[in-house]
Short mmCIF file of C-alpha atoms in Angstrom, two decimals:
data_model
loop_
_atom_site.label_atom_id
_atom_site.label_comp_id
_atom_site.label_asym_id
_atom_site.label_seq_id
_atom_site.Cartn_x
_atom_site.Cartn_y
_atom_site.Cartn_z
CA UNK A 1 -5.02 5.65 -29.18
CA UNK A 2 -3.74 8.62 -31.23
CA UNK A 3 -4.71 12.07 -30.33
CA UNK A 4 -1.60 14.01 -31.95
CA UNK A 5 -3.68 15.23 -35.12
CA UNK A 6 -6.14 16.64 -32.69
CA UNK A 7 -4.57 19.41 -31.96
CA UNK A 8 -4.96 20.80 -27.93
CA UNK A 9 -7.58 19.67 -25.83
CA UNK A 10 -8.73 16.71 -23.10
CA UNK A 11 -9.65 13.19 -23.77
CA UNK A 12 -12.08 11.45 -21.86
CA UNK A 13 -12.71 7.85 -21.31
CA UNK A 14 -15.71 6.36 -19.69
CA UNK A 15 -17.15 2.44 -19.65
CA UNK A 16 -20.53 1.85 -18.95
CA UNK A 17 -21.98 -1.86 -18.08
CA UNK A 18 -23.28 -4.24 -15.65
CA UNK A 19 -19.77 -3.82 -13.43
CA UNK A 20 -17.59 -1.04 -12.56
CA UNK A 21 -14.57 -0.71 -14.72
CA UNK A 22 -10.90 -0.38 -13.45
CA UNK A 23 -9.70 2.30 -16.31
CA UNK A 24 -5.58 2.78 -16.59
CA UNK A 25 -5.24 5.77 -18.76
CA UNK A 26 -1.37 6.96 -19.33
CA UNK A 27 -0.16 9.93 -21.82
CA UNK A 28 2.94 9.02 -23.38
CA UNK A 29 3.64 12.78 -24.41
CA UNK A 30 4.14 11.34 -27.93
CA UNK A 31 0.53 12.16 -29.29
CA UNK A 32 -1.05 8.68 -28.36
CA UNK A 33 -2.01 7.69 -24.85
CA UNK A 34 -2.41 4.13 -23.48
CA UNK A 35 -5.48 2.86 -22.14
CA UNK A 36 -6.51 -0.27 -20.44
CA UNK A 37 -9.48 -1.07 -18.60
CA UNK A 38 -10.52 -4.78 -16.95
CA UNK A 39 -14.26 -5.53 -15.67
CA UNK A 40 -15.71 -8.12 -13.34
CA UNK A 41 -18.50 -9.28 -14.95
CA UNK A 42 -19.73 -10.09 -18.81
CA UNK A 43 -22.40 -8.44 -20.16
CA UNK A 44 -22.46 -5.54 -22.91
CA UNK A 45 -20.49 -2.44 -22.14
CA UNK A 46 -19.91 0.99 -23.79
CA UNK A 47 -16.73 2.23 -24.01
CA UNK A 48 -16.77 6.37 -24.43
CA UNK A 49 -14.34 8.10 -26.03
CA UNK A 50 -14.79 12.08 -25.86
CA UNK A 51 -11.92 14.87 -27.26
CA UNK A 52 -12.94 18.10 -25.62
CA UNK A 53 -16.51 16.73 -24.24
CA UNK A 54 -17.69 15.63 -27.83
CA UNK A 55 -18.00 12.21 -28.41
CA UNK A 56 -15.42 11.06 -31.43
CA UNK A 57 -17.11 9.61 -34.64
CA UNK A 58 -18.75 6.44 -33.74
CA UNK A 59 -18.62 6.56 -29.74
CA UNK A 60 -19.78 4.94 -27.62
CA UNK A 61 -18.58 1.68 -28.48
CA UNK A 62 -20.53 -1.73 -27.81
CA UNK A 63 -18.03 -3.94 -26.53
CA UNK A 64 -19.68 -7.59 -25.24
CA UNK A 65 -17.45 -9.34 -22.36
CA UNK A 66 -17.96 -13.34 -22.23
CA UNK A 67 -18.46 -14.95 -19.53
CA UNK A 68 -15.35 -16.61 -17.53
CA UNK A 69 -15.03 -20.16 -18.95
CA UNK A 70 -12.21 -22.53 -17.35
CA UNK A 71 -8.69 -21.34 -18.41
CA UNK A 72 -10.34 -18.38 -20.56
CA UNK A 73 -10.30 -16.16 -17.27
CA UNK A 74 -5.91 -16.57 -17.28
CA UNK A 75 -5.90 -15.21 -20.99
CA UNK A 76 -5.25 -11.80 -21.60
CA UNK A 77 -4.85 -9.55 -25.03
CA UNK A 78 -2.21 -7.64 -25.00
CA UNK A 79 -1.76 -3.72 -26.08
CA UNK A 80 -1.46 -2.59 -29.47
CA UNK A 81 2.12 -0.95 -30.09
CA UNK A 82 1.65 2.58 -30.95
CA UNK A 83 3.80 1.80 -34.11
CA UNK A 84 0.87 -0.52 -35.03
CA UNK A 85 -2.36 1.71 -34.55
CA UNK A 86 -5.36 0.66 -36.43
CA UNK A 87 -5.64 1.59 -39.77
CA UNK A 88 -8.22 0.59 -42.82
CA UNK A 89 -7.42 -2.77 -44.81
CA UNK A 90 -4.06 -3.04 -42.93
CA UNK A 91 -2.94 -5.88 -40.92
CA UNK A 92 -2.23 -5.58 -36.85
CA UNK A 93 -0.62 -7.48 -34.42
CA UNK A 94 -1.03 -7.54 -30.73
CA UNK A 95 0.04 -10.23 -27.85
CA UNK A 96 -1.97 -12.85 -26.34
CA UNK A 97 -0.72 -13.33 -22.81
CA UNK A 98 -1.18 -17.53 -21.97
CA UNK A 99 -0.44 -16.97 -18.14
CA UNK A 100 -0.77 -20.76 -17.97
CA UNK A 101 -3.73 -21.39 -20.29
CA UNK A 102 -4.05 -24.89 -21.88
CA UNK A 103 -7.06 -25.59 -23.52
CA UNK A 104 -9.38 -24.12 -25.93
CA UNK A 105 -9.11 -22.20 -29.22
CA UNK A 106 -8.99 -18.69 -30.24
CA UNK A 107 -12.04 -17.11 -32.21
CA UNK A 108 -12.55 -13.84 -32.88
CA UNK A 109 -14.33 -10.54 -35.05
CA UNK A 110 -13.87 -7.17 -35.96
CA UNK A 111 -17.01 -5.04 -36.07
CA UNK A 112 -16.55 -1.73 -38.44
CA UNK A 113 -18.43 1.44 -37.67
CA UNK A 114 -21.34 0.49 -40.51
CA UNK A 115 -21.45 -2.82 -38.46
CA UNK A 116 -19.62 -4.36 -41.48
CA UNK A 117 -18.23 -8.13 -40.23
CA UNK A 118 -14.31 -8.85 -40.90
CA UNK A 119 -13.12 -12.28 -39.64
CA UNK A 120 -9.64 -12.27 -37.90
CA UNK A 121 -7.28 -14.67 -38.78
CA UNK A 122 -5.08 -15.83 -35.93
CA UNK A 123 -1.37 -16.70 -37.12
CA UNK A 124 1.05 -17.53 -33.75
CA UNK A 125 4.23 -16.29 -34.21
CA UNK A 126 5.97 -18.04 -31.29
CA UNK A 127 4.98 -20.08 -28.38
CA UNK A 128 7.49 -20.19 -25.59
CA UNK A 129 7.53 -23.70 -23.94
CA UNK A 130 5.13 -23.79 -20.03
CA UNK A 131 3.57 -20.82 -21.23
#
């Protein structure tokens, strides 16, 4: 998350759903900040993101959690490099950690602000072999 055209001030994170979340928030002193957060159960959640007790444009965010589903729970998505932050109509790339997963297939959507639908197209760079 950049924050550095902000200008001074606090950021606040909340999520909001059926579980507690476990929130890791870090300042990198660089203008962006890391944030992480993992949940228990799936349901709907809101994910609140406030600069100086305002809500930002579009917050909070409806994020739905899937259930647990065989190897699915040893999958996790990486962070996004702050050299890659989101931006309009230009591609990203993240990590997907394996930790041992074997079966299944990746799906996945992007939801813009005016609930316009973008399908993401997965292309693996690399597998590394037992992973």
């Amino acid at each position: 998350m950049w924050t550095r055209e902000a200008g001074a001030g606090s950021l606040a994170i909340s999520v909001e759903g059926p579980s507690k979340a476990e929130i890791d928030f870090k300042d990198r002193k660089d203008g962006s900040c890391y944030v992480v957060y993992k949940v228990t159960e799936a349901g709907e959640y809101r994910v609140g993101i406030k600069f100086n007790d305002e809500h930002i444009p579009d917050s909070p965010f409806k994020v739905y959690i899937m259930p647990q589903s065989g190897d699915a729970k040893k999958i996790e998505i990486g962070a996004i490099p702050p050299d890659h932050a989101l931006q309009v109509n230009k591609p990203i790339t993240f990590t997907i950690n394996m930790n041992g997963a074997k079966k299944g297939s990746f799906d996945g959507k992007v939801i813009a602000p005016a609930d316009t639908k973008m399908t993401l197209i997965w292309l693996p760079l690399m597998r590394i072999s037992g992973v």
